[in-house]
PDB file of C-alpha atoms and ligand atoms in Angstrom:
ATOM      1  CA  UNK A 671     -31.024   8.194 -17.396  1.00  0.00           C
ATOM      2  CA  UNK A 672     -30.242   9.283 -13.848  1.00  0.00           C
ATOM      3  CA  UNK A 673     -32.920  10.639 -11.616  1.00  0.00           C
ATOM      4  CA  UNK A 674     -31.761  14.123 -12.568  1.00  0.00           C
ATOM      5  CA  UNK A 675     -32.736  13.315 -16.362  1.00  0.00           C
ATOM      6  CA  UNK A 676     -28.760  13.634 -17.483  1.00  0.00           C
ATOM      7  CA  UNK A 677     -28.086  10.947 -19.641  1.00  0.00           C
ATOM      8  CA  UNK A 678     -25.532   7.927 -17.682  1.00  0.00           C
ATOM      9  CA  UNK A 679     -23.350   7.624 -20.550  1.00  0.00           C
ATOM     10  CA  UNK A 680     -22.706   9.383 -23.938  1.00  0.00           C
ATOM     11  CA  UNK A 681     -24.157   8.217 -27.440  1.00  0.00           C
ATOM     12  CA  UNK A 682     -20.891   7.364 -27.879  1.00  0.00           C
ATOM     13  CA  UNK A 683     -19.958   5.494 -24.760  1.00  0.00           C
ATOM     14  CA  UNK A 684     -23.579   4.168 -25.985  1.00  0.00           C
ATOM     15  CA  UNK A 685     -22.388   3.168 -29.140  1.00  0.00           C
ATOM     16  CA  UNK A 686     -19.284   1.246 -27.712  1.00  0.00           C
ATOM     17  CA  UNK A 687     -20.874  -0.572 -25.056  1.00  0.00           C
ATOM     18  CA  UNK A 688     -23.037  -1.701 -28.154  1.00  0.00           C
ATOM     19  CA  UNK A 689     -20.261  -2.921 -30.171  1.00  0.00           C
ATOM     20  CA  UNK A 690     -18.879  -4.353 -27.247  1.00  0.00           C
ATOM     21  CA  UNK A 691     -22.081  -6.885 -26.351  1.00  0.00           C
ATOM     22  CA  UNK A 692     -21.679  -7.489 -29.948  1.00  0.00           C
ATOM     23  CA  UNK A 693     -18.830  -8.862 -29.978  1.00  0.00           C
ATOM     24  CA  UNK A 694     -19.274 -11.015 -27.000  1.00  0.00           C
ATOM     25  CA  UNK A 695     -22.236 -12.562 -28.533  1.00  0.00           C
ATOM     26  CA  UNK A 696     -19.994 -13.644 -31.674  1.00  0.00           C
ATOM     27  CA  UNK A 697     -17.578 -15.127 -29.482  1.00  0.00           C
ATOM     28  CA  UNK A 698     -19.995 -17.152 -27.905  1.00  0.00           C
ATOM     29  CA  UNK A 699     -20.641 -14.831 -24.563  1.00  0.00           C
ATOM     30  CA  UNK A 700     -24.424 -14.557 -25.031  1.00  0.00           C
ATOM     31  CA  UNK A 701     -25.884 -14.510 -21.390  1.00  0.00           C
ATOM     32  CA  UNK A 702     -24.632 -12.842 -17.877  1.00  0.00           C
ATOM     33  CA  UNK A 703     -24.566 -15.380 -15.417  1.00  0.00           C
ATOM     34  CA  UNK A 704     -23.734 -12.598 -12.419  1.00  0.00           C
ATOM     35  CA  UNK A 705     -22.961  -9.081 -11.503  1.00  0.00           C
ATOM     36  CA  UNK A 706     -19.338 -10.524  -9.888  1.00  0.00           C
ATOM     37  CA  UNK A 707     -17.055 -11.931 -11.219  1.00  0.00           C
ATOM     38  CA  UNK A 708     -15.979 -16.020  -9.445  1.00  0.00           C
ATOM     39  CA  UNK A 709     -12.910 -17.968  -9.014  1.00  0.00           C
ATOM     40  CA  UNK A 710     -13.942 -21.373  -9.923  1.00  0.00           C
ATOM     41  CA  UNK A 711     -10.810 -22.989  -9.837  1.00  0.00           C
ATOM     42  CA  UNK A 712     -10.580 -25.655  -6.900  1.00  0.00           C
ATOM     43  CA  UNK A 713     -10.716 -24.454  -3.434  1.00  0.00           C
ATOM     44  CA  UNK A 714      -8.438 -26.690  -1.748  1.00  0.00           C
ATOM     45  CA  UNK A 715      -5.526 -25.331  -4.471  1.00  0.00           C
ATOM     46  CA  UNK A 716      -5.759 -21.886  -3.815  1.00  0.00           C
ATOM     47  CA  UNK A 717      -7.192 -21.478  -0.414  1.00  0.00           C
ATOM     48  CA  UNK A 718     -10.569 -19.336  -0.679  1.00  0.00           C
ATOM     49  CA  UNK A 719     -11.968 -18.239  -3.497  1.00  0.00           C
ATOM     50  CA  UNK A 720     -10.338 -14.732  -3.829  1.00  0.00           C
ATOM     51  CA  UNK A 721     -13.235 -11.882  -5.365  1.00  0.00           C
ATOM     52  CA  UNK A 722     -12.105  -9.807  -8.593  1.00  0.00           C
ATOM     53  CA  UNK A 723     -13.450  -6.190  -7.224  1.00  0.00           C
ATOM     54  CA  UNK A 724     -16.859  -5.410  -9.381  1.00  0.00           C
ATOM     55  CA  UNK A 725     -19.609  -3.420  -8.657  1.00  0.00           C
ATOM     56  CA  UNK A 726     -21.580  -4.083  -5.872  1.00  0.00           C
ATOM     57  CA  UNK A 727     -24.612  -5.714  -6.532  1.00  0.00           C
ATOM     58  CA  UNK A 728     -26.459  -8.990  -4.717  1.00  0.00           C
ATOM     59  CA  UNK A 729     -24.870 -12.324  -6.604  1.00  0.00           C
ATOM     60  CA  UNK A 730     -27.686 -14.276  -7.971  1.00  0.00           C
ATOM     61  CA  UNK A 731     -26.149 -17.430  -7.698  1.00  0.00           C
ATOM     62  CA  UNK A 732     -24.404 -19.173  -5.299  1.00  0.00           C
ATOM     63  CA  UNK A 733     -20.995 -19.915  -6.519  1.00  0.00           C
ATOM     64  CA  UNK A 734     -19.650 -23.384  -5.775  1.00  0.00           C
ATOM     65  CA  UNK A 735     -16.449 -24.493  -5.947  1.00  0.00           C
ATOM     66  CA  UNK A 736     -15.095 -26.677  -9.528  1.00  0.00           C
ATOM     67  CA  UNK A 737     -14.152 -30.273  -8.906  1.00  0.00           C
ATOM     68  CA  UNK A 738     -10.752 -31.392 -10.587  1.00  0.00           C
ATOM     69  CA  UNK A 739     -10.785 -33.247 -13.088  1.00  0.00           C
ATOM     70  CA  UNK A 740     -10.094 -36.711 -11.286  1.00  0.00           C
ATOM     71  CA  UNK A 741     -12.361 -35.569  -8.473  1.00  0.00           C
ATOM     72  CA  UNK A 742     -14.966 -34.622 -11.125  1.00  0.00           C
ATOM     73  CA  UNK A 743     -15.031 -38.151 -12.849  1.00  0.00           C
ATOM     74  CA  UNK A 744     -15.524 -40.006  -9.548  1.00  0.00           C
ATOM     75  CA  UNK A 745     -17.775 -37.809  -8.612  1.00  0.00           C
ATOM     76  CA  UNK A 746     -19.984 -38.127 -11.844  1.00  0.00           C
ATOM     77  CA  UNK A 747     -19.536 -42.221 -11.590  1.00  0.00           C
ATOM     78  CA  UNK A 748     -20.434 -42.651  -7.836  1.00  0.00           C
ATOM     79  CA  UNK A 749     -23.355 -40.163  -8.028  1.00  0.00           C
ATOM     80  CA  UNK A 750     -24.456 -41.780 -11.171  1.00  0.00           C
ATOM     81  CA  UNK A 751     -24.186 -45.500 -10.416  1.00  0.00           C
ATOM     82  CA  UNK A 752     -25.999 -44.356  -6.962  1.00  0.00           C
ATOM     83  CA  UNK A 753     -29.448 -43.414  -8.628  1.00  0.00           C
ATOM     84  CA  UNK A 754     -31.765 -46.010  -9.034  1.00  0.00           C
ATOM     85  CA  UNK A 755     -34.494 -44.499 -10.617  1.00  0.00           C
ATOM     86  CA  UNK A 756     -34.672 -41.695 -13.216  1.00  0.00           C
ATOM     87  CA  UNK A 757     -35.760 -39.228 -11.099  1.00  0.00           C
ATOM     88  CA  UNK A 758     -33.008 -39.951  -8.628  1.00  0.00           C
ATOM     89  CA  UNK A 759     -30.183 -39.737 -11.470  1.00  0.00           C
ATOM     90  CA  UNK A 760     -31.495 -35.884 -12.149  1.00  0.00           C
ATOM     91  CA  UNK A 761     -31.490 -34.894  -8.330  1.00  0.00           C
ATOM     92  CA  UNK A 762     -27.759 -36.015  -8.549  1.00  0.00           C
ATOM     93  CA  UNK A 763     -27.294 -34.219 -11.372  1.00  0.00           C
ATOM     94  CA  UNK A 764     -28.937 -31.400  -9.592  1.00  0.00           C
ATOM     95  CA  UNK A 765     -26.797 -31.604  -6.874  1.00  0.00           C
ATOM     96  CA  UNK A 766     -23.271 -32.716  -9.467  1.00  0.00           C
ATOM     97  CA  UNK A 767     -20.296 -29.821  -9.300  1.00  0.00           C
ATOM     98  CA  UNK A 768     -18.324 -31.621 -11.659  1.00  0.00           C
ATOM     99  CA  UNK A 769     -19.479 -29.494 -15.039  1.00  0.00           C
ATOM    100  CA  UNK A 770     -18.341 -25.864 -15.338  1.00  0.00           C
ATOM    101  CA  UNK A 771     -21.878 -25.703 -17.842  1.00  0.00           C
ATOM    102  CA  UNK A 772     -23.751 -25.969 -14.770  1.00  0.00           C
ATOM    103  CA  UNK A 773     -22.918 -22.130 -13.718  1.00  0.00           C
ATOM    104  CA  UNK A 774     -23.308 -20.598 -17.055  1.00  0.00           C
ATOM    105  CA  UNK A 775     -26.821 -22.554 -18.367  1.00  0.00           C
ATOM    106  CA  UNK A 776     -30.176 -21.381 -16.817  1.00  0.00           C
ATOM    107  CA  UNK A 777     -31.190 -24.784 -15.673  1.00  0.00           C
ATOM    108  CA  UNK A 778     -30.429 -28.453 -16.174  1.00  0.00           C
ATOM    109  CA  UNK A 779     -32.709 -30.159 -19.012  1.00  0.00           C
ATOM    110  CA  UNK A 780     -32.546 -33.551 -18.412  1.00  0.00           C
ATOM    111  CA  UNK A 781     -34.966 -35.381 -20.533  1.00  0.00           C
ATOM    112  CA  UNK A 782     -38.572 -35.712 -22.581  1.00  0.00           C
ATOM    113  CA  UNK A 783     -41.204 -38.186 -23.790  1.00  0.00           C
ATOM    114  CA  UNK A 784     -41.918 -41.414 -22.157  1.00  0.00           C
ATOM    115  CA  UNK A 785     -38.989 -43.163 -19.749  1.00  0.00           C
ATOM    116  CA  UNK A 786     -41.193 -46.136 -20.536  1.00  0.00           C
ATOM    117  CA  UNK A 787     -40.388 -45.428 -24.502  1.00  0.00           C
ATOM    118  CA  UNK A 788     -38.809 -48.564 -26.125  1.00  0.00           C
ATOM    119  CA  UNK A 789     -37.052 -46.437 -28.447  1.00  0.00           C
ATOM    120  CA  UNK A 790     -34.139 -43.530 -26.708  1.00  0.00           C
ATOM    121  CA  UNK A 791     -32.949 -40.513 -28.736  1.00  0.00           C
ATOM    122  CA  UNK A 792     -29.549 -39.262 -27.226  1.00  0.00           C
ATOM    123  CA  UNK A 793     -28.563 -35.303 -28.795  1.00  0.00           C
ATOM    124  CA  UNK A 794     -25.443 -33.425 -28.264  1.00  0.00           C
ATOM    125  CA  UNK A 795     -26.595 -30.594 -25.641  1.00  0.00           C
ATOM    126  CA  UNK A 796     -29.606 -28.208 -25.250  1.00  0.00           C
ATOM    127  CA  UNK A 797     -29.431 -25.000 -27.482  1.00  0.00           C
ATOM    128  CA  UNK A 798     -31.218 -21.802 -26.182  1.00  0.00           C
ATOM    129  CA  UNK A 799     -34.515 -22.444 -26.159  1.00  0.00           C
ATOM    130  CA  UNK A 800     -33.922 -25.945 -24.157  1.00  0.00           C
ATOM    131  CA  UNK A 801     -31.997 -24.122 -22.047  1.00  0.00           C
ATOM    132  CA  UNK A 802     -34.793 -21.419 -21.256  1.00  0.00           C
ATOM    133  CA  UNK A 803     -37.571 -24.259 -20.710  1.00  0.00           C
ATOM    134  CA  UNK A 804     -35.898 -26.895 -19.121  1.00  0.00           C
ATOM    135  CA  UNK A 805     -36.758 -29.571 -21.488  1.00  0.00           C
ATOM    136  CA  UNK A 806     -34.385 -31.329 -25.038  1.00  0.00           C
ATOM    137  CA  UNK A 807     -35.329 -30.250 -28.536  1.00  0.00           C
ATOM    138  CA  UNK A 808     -37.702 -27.892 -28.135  1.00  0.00           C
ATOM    139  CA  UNK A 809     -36.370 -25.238 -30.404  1.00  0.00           C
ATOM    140  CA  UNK A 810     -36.488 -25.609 -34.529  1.00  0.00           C
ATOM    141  CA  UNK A 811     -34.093 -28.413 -34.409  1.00  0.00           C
ATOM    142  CA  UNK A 812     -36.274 -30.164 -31.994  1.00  0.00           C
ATOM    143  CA  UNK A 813     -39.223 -29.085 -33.985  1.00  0.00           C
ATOM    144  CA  UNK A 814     -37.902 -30.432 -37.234  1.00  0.00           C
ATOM    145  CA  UNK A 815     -37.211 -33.648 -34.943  1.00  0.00           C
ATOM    146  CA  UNK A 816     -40.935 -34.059 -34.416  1.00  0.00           C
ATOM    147  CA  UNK A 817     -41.497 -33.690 -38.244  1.00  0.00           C
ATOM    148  CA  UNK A 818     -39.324 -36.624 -38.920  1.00  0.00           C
ATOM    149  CA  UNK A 819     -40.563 -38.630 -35.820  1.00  0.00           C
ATOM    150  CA  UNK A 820     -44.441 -38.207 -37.125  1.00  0.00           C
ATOM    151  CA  UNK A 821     -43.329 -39.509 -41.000  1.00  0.00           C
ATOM    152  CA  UNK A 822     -42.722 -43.027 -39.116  1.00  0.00           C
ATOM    153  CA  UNK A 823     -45.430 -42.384 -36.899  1.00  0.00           C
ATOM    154  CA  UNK A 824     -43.450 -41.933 -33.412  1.00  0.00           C
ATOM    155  CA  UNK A 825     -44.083 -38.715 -31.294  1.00  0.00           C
ATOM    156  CA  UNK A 826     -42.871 -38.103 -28.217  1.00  0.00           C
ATOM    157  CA  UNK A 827     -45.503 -40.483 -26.180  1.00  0.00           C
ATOM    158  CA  UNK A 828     -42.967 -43.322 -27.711  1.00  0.00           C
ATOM    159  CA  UNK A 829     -40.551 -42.184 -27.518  1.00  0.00           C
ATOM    160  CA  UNK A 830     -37.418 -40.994 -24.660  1.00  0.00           C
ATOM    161  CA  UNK A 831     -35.076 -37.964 -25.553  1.00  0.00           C
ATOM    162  CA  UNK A 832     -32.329 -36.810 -23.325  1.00  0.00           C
ATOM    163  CA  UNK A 833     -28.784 -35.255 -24.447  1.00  0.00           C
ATOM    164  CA  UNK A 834     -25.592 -36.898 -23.768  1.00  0.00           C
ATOM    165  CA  UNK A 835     -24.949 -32.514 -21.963  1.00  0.00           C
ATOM    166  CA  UNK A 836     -27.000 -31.355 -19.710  1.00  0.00           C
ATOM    167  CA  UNK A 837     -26.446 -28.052 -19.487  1.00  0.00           C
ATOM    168  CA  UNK A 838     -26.298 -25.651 -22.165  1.00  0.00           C
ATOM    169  CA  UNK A 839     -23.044 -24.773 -23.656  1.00  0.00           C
ATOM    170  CA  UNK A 840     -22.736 -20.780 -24.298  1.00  0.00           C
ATOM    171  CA  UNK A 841     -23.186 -19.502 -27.688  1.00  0.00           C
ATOM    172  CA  UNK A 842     -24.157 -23.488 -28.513  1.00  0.00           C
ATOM    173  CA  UNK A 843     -20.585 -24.169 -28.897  1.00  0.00           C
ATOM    174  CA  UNK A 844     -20.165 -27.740 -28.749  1.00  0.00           C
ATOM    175  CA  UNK A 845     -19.634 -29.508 -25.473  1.00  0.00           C
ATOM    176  CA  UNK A 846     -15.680 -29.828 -24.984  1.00  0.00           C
ATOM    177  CA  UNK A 847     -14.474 -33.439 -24.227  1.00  0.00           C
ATOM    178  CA  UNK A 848     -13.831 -32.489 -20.403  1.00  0.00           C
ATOM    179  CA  UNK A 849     -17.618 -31.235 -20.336  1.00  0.00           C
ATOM    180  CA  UNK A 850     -18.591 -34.268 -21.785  1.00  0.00           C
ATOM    181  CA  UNK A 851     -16.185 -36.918 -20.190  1.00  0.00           C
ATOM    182  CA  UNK A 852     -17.898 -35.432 -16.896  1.00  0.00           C
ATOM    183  CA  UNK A 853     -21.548 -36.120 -17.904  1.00  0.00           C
ATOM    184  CA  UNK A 854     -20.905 -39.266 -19.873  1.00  0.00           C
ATOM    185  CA  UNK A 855     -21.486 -41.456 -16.566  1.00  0.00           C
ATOM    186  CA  UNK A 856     -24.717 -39.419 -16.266  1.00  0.00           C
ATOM    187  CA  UNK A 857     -25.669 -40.536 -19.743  1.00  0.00           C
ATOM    188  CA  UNK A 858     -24.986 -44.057 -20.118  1.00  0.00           C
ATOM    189  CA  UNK A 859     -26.837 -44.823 -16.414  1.00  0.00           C
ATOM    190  CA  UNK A 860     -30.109 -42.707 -17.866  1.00  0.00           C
ATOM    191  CA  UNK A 861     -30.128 -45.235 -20.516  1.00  0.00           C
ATOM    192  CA  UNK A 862     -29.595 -47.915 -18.201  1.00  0.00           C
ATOM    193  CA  UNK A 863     -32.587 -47.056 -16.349  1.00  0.00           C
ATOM    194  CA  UNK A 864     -34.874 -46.574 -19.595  1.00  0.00           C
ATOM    195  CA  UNK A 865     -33.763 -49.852 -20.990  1.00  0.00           C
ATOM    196  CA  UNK A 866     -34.541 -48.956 -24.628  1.00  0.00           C
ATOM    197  CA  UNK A 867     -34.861 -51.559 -26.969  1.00  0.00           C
ATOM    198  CA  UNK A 868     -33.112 -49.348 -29.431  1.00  0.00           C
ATOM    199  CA  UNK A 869     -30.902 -46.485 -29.329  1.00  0.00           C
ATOM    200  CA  UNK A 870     -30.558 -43.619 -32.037  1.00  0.00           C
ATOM    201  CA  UNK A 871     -27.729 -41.063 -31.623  1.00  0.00           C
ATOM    202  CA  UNK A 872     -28.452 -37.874 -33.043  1.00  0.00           C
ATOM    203  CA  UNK A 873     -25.196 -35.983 -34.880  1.00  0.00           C
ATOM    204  CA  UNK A 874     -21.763 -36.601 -34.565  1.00  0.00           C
ATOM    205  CA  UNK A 875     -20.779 -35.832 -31.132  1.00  0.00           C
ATOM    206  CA  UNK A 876     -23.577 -37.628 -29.536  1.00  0.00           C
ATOM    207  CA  UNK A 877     -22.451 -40.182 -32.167  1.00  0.00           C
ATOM    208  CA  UNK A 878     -19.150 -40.674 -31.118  1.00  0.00           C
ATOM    209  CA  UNK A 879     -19.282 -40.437 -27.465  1.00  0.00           C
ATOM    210  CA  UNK A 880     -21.673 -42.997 -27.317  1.00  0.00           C
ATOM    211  CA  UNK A 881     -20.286 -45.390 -29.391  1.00  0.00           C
ATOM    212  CA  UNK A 882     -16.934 -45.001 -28.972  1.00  0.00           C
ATOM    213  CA  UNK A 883     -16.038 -43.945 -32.474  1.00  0.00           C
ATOM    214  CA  UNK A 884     -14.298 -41.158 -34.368  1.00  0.00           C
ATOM    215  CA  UNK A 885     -15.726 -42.062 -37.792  1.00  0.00           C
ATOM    216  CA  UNK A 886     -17.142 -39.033 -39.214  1.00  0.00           C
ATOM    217  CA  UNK A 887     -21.042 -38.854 -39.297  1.00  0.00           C
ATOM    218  CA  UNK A 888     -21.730 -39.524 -42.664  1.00  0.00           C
ATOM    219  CA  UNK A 889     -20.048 -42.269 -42.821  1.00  0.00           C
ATOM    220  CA  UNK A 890     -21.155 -43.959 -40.142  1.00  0.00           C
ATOM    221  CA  UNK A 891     -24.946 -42.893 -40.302  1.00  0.00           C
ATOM    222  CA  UNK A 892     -27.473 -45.450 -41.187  1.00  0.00           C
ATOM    223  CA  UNK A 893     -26.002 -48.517 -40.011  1.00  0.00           C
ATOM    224  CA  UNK A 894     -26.550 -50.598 -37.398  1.00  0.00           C
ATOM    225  CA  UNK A 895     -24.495 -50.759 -34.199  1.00  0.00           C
ATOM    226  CA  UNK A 896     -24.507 -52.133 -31.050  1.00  0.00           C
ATOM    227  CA  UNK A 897     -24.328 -50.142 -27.630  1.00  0.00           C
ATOM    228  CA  UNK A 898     -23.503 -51.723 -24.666  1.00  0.00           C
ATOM    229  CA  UNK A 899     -26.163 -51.136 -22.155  1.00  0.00           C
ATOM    230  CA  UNK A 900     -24.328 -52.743 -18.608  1.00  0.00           C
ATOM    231  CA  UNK A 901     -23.868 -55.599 -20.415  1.00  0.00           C
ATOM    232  CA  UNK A 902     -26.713 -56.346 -22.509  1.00  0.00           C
ATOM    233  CA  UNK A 903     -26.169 -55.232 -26.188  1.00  0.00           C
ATOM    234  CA  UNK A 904     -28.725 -53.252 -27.994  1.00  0.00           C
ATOM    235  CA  UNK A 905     -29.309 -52.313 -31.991  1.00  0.00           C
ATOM    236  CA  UNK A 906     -27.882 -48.681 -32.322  1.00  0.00           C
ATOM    237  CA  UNK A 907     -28.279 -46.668 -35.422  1.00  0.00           C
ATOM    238  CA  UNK A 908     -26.609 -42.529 -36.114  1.00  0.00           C
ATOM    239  CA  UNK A 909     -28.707 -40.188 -37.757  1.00  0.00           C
ATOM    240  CA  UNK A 910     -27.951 -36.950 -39.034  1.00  0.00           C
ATOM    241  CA  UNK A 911     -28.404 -34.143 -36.201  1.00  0.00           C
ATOM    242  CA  UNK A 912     -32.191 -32.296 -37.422  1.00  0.00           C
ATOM    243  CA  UNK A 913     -29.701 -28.872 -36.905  1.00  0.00           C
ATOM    244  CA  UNK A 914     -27.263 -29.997 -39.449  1.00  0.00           C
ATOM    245  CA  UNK A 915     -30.333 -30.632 -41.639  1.00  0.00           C
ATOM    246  CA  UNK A 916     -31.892 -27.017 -40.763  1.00  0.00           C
ATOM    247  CA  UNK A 917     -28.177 -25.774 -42.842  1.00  0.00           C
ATOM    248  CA  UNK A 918     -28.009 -28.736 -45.160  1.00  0.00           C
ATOM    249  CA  UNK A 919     -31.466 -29.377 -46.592  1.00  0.00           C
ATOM    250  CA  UNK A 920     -30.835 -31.158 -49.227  1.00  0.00           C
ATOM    251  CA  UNK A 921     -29.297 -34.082 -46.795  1.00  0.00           C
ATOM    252  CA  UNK A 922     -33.120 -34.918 -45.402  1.00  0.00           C
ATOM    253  CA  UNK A 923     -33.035 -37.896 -47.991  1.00  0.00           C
ATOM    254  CA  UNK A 924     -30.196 -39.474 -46.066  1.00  0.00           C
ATOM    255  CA  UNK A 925     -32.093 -38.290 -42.824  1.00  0.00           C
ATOM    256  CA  UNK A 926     -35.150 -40.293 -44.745  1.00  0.00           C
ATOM    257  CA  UNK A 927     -33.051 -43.334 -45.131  1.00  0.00           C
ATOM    258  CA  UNK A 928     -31.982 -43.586 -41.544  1.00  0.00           C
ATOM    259  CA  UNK A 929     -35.602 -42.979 -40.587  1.00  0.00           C
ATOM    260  CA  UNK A 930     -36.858 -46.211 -42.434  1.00  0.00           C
ATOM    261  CA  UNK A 931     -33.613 -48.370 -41.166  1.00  0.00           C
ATOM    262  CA  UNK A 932     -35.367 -47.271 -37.302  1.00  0.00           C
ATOM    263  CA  UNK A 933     -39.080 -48.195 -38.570  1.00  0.00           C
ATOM    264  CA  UNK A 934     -37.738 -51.384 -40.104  1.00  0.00           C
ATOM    265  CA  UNK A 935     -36.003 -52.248 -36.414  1.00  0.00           C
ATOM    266  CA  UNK A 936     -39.041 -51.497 -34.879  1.00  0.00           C
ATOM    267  CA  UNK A 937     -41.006 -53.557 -36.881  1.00  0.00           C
ATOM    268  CA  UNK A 938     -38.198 -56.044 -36.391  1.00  0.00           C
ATOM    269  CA  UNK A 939     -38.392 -56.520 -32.490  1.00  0.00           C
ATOM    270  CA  UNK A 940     -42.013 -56.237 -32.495  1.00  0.00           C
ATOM    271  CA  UNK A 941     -42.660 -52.364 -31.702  1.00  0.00           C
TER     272      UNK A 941
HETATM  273  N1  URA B1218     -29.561 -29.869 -30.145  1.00  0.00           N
HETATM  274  C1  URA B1218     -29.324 -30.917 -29.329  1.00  0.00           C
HETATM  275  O1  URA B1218     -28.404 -31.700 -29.558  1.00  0.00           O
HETATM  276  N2  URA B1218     -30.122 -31.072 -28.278  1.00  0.00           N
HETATM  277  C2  URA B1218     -31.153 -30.273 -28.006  1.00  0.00           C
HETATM  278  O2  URA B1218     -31.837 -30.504 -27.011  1.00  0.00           O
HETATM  279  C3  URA B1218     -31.386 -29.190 -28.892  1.00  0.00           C
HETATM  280  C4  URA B1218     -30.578 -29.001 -29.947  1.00  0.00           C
END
């Protein structure tokens, strides 16, 4: 309403501004990031970031420029081999340009449970819920995480849980192979400075990316494999994503199996 009481628009106007947000939401646009819109294509290319005309309202953000692609992947593996502690690798990731997630996510969630954990639990990328309190699996995937967790008595005080992305992919689209080619550095150097003794990959991307594979998830769920951790191998074992298993209930009795393959490893090196 304006301040004279007229309405701003008309029901109808109303009605298609409606169907409008509606239809960004199904294709995936579920959050505004900023009044105006940004150039983020390199800098250097195109001279200075030229402004599409919008509305005039204070930008919330800070828009910084995108790194190429090249630029982005030596930036991700100097800043990443730099950190020597944990909370080191997440002020670089803080300060990283290289991932165009970074400017539509709310904040970077970087990691939960113990970094002391013998046992590392690697996901895809935060969903919505992550995204909005900063920390992995917190929504009713990550819930039904911690129900299969607790039946072989692990909880998050034993365990480490990160995501191989950062940042939240919009509309929980999965993480395109740029996105994740530029945090991959990120990843594999957070498990280098946990030093699990064992490494489970949640769902198929997380799956693949870390262990180099394009075998689909159920076949190569349940087995053993071995991750190479800088050099010294560890056991590493897929499991079926818990939000796979939220659609697919009746696949919790391969999600059981894979369970008792990581108690009998644990049991194995002495956990
Ligand atoms: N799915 C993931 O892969 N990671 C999360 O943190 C939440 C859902």
């Amino acid at each position: 309403m304006t301040a004279n009481s007229e309405p701003a628009i008309s029901a109808d106007e109303a009605r298609a501004l409606a169907w409008l947000l509606r239809w960004y939401a199904e294709m995936g646009v579920d959050l505004a990031v900023d009044a105006e819109p940004h150039n983020r294509l390199p800098e250097k290319d195109l001279g200075e970031p030229r402004r599409i005309a919008a509305p005039h309202e204070p930008a919330t953000r800070t828009p910084q420029p995108m790194l190429s692609t090249d630029a982005a992947a030596q930036s991700a593996r100097d800043a990443a081999a730099a950190a020597q502690t944990l909370e080191e690798l997440r002020a670089e990731l803080l300060a990283f340009e290289g991932c165009a997630l970074k400017a539509t996510a709310t904040q970077l969630v970087f990691a939960d449970g113990n970094p002391d954990a013998e046992i590392m639990i690697v996901g895809e990328a935060p969903g919505a819920e992550e995204d909005r309190l900063g920390r992995p699996f917190v929504g009713r995937a990550g819930q039904l995480l911690d129900k299969m967790l607790a039946a072989i008595s692990l909880d998050r005080r034993n365990v480490y849980i990160a995501n191989v992305v950062p940042w939240r992919p919009p509309g929980n689209r999965t993480p395109t192979p740029l996105e994740t080619s530029a945090c991959l550095p990120f990843m594999r150097r957070q498990i280098e400075l946990v030093r699990p003794k064992i490494l489970v990959c949640l769902g198929a991307a997380a799956t693949q990316t870390l262990l180099g594979t394009r075998e689909g998830i159920m076949r190569i769920r349940g087995r053993w494999h071995e991750y190479d951790m800088a050099g010294t191998k560890i056991p590493a074992i897929a499991m079926l994503h818990p939000a796979y298993l939220l659609r697919q209930p009746s696949h919790k009795k391969f999600a059981w199996q894979d369970l008792r393959q990581l108690a009998k490893m644990m049991q194995k090196i002495g956990n």
